[in-house]
XYZ file of C-alpha atoms in Angstrom:
413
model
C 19.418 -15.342 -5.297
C 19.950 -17.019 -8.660
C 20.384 -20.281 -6.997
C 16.775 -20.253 -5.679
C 14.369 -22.579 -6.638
C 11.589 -19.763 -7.149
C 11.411 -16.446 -8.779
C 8.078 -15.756 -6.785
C 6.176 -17.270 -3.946
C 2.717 -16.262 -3.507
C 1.947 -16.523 0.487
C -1.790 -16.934 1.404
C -2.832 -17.581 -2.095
C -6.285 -19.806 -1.165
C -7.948 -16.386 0.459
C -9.546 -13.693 -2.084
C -7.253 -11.047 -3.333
C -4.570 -14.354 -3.128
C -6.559 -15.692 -5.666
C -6.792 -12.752 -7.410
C -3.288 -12.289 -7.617
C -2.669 -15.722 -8.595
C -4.894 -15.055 -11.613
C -2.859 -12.282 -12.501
C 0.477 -13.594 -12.307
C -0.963 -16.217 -14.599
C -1.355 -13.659 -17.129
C 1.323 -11.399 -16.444
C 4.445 -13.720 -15.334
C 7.013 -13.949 -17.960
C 7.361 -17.136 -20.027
C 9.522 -19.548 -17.392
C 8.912 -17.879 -14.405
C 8.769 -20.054 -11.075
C 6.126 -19.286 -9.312
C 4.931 -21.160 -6.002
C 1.662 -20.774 -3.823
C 1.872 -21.449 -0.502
C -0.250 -21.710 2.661
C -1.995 -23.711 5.374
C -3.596 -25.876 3.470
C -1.838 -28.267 0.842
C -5.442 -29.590 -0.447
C -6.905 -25.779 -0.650
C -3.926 -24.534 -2.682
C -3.952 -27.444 -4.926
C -7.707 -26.789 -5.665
C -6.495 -22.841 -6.116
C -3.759 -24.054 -8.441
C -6.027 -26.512 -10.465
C -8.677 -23.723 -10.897
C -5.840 -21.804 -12.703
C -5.804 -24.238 -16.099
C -3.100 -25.340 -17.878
C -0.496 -22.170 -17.475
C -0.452 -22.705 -13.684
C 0.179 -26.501 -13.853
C 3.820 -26.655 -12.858
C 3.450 -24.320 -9.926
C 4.402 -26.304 -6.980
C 2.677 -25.529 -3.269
C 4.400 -24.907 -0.359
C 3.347 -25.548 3.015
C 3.735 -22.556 5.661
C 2.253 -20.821 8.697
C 2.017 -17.773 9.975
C 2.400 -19.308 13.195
C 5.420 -21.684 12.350
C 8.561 -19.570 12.312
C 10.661 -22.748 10.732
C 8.105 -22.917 7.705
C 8.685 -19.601 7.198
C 12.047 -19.266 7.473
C 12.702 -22.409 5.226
C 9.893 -20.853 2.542
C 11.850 -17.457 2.542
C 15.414 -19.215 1.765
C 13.517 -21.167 -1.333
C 12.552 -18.159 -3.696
C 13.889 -14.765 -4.408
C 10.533 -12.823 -3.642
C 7.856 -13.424 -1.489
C 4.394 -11.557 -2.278
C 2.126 -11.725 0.855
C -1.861 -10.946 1.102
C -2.088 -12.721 4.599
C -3.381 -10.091 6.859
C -4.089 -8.215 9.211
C -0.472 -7.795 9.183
C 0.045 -6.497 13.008
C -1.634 -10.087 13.767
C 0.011 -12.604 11.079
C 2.956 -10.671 9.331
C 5.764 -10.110 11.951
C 7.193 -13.580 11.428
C 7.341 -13.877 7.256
C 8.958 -10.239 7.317
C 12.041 -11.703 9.867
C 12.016 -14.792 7.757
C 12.343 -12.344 4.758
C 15.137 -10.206 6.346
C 17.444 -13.180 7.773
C 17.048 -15.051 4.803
C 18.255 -11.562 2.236
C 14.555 -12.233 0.376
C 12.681 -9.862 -1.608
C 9.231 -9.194 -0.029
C 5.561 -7.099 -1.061
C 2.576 -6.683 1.282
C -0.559 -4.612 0.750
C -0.255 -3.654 4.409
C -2.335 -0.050 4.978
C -1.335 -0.539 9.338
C 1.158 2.465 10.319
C 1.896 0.107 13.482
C 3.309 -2.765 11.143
C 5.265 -0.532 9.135
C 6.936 0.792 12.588
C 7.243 -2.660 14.046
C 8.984 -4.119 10.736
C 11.529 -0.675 10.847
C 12.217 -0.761 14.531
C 12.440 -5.055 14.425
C 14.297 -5.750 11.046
C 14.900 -2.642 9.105
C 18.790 -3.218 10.051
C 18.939 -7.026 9.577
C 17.018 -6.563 5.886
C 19.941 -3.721 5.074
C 22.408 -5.822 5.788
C 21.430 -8.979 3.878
C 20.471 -6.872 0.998
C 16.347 -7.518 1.614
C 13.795 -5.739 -0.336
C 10.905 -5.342 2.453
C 8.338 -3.327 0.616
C 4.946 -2.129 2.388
C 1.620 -1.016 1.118
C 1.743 -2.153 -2.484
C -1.698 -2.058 -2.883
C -3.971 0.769 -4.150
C -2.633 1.757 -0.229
C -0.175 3.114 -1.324
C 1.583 2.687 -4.613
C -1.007 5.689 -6.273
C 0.317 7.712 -3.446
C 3.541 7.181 -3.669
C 4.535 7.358 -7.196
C 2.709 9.876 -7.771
C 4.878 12.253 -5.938
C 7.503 10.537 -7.204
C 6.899 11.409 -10.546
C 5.924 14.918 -9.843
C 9.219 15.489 -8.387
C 11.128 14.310 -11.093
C 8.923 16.292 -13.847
C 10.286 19.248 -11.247
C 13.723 17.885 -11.408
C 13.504 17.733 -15.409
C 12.233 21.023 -15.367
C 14.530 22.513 -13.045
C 11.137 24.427 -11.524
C 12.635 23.993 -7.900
C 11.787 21.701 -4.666
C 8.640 20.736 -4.241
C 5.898 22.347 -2.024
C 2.891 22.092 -1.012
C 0.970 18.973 -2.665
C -2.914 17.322 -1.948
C -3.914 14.343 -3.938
C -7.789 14.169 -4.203
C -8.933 10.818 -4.681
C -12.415 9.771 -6.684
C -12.822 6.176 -6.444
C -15.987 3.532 -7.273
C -15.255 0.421 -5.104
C -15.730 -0.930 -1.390
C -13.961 -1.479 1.499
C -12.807 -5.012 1.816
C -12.837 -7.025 5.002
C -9.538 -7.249 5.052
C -9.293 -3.728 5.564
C -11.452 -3.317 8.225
C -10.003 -6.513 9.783
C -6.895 -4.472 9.603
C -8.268 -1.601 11.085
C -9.675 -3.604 14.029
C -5.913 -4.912 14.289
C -4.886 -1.483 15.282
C -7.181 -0.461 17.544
C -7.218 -3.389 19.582
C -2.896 -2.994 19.390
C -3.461 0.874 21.045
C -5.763 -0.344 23.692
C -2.790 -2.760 24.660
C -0.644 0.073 24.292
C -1.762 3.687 24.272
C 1.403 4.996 23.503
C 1.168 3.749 20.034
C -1.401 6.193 19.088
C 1.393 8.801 18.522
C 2.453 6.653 15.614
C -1.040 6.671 14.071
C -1.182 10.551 14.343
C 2.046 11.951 13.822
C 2.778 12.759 9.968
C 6.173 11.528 10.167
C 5.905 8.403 12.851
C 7.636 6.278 9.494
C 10.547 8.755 9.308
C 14.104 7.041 8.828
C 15.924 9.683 10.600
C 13.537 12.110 13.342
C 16.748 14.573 12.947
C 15.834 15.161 9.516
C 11.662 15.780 9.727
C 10.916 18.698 8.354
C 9.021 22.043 10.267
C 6.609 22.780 7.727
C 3.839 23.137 10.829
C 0.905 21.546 11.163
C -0.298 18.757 8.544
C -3.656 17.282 9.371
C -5.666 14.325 7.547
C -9.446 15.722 8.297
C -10.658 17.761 5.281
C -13.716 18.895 4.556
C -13.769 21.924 2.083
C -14.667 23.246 -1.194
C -12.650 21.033 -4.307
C -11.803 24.959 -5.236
C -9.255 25.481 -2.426
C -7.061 22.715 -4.028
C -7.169 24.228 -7.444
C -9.575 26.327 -9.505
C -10.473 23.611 -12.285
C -11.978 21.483 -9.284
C -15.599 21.695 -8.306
C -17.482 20.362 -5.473
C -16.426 19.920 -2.077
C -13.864 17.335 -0.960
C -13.891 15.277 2.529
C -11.596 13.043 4.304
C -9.570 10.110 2.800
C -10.163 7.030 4.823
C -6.729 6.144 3.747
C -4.770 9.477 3.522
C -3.477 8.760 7.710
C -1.779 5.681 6.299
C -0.747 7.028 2.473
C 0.726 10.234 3.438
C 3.262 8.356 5.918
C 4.239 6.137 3.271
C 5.071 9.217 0.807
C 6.641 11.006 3.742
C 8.985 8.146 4.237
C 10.237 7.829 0.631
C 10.962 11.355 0.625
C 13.180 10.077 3.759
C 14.490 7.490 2.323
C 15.692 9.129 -0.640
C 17.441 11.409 1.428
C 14.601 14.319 1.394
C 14.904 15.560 -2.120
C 10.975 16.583 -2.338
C 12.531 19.669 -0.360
C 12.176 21.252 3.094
C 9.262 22.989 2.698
C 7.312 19.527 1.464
C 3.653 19.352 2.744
C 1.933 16.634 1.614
C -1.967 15.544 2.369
C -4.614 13.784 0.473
C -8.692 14.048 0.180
C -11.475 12.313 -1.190
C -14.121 13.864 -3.976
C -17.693 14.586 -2.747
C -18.650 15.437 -5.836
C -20.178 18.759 -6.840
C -24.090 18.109 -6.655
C -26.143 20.669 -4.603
C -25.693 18.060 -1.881
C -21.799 17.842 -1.833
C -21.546 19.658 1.174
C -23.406 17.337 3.116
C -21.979 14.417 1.333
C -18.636 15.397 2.276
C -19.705 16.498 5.785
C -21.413 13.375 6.447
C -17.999 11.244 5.173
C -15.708 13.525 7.130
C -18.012 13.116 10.386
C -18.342 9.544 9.416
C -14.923 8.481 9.734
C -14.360 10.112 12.691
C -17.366 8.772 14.372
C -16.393 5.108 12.925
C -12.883 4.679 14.314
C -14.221 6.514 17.610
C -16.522 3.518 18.077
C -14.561 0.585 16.608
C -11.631 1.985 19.540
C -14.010 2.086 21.972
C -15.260 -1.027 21.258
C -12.138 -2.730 20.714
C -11.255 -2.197 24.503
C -13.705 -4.650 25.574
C -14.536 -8.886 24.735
C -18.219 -8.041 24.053
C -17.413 -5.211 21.838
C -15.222 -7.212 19.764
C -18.031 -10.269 19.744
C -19.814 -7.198 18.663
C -17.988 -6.357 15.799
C -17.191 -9.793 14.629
C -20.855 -9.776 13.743
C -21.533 -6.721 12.173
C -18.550 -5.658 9.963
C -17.691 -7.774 6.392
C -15.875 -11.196 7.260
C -11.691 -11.105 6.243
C -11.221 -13.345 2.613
C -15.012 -12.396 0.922
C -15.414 -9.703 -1.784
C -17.696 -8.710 -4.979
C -17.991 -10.796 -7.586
C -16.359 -10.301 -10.708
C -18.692 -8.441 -12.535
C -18.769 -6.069 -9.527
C -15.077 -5.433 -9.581
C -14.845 -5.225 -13.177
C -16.944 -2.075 -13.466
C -15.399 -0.283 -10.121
C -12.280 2.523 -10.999
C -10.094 5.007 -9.363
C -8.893 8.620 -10.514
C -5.904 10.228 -8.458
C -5.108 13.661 -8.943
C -2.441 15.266 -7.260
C -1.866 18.529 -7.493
C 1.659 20.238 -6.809
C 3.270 23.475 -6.242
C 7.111 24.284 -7.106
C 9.414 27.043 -5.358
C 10.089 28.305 -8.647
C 6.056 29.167 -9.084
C 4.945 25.893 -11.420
C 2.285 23.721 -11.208
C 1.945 20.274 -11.632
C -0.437 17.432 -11.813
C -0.164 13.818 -11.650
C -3.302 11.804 -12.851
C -2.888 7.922 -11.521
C -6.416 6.206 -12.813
C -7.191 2.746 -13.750
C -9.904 0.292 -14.315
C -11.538 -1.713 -11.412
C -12.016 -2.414 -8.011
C -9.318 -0.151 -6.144
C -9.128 -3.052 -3.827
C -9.385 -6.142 -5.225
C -9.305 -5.992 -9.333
C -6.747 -3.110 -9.295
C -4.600 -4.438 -6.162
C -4.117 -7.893 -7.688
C -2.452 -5.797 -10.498
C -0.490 -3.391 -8.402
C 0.749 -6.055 -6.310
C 1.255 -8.321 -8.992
C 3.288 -6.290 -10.730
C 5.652 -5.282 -7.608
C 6.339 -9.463 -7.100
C 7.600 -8.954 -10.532
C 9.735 -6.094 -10.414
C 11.321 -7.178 -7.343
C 12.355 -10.550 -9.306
C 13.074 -9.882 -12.665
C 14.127 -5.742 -12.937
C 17.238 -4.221 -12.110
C 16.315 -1.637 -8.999
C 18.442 0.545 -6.944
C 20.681 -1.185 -4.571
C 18.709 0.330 -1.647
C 17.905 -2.233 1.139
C 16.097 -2.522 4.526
C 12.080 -1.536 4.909
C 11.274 0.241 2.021
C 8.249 2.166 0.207
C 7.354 1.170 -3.160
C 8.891 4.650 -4.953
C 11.701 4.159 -2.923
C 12.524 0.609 -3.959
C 11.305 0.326 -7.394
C 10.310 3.828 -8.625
C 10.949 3.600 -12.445
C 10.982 0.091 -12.941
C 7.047 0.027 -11.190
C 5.629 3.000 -12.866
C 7.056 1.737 -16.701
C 5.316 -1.943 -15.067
C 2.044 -0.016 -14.345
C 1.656 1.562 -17.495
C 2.246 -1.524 -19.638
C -0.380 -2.519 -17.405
C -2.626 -0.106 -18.845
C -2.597 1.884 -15.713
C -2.667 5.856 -16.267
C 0.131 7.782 -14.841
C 1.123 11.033 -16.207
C 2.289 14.407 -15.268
C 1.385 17.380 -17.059
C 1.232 21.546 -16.142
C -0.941 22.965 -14.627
């Protein structure tokens, strides 16, 4: 690794949130860092690189494919980390992960596809273990918030010596949109269980990420549909609270951490997360009509994906992969996690993960940004294979984060 020409490479760095990385980095890279960008496209990533000013200058560009396994395999044996926003994932990923694994390279995604995550355990979680690979999903705002966020609880319970943790719901209150990218991603999947069927069972079953099956707790049924009053959770909440578009993909990625770290959260451990409604007299229908919504929504956008003219269909109607807001847009959006635990010995805890902008663009670029740079320049735990972002970086991230004037704080509740 210290032989490597690059600290970071920056795959896919000509499409939005690439950009939007890139512009962080800028900022946030440590005086001497090596930094490439790399695509399709030598002209566009020159242009992207230009557009950067003076800081970015000595960047050099690298030329790779999604569809060329040699370009990625000889970009992956260049640099010690490679940070990817070239999605969806399922489609275009497969071959920069192997790359990453053969080659013993550090790797971050903002993948939020339960079927990617499965394909890059069952395909090269054992190569990337044994040449000492990093492979880190979802660190995005899917799922870092998640993720450390438990983490942290459980060490506050740890500290405390309040006992194993139990059960545990995150609500979410966000201001920000869905990207095309995501629903690009989306579309990914359900086209990939029309192909297959079989791989719905890893979209619905709360432990479909697990390391080890032998080891998946009984803690009965865990279920992503909410709708209910904000109470329920906890008395300081009001309103109602709905489904979490995100919470099918979130709560796998917490589940497998706990896995990974050999299933300290304890063996009563449910987890689950929700999104606010708010608490005006028309909550209740709010949430409903979210709840309903999603359901309805991924209903359709299967059904559709079965068939060519439902896919011409959506191609038309849904928000085009690479666009986004514009800056003052994702500037003034924000997110607020809460999540709200319970102890065997009887505590309480919360965990409050906020921070300024656009969960996914303005606040991803950060979040992402600041796993490249963990993954080059911190000392981690020597875990290896397909990770989750507690499980590879945990301390290093969150102290990252809050230099990065992120929130993230547990107190008692």
């Amino acid at each position: 690794m210290a032989e490597r020409e690059f600290d970071i490479v920056l795959f896919g760095a000509t499409g939005f949130v690439g950009k939007l990385t890139a512009e962080y980095l800028r900022e946030a890279a440590p005086a001497g860092a090596r930094i490439a960008l790399a695509g399709r496209s030598p002209q566009k990533l020159a242009a992207v690189r230009d557009e950067l000013g003076p800081a970015a200058a000595e960047w050099q560009l690298v030329q790779a494919n999604s569809n060329d396994q040699a370009s990625l395999d000889a970009l992956a044996a260049r640099t010690k980390v490679v940070v990817t926003t070239v999605g969806p994932y399922l489609r275009y990923g497969l071959p920069l992960v192997q790359a990453c694994a053969e080659n013993g390279t550090h790797y971050a995604d903002l993948t939020g596809e339960p079927l990617f995550v499965r394909d890059c355990i069952d395909r090269f979680g054992d190569k990337a273990a044994e040449t000492g690979a990093k492979i880190v999903n979802s660190c995005g705002y899917d799922s870092i918030p998640s993720d450390l966020s438990v983490y942290e609880l459980y060490k506050r319970s740890v500290a405390d010596n309040a006992g194993e943790l139990t059960d545990t719901t995150l609500v979410a209150a966000l201001k920000g949109g869905a990207s095309g990218g995501t629903i690009d991603s989306g579309r990914a999947m359900m086209e990939a269980i029309a192909a297959d069927p079989k791989k719905a069972s890893i979209m619905s079953h709360p432990y479909s990420l697990s390391p080890d099956k032998t080891m998946d707790p009984d803690v009965g049924r865990q279920t992503d549909q909410a709708l209910e009053r904000a109470e329920n959770i906890d008395p300081s909440l009001r309103g109602w609270v709905a489904t979490f578009v995100m919470a099918a993909h979130n709560t796998k990625i917490v589940r497998r951490t706990n896995g990974l770290l050999g299933w300290p959260y304890g063996k009563n451990f449910r987890y689950r997360e929700v999104m606010s409604a708010g608490s005006s007299p028309a909550a209740p229908l709010v949430a409903a009509g979210i709840s309903g919504g999603i359901v309805a929504t991924m209903a359709a956008g299967a059904v559709l994906s079965r068939v060519g003219f439902g896919r011409k269909l959506l191609d038309r109607v849904v928000p085009k992969p690479g666009t986004g807001p514009d800056e003052k847009a994702r500037r003034s959006g924000w997110f607020t996690m809460r999540t709200f635990a319970h102890t065997t010995s009887g505590a309480k805890y919360l965990c409050t993960f906020a921070a300024q902008g656009d969960p996914g663009y303005q606040a991803t670029s950060v979040l992402l940004g600041q796993s490249g740079l963990a993954l080059a320049f911190d000392k981690l735990p020597e875990i290896a294979g397909i990770l989750t972002p507690a499980s590879a970086m945990g301390d290093a991230l969150t102290d990252r984060l809050r230099k990065a004037d992120m929130t993230i704080e547990v107190t008692t509740v």
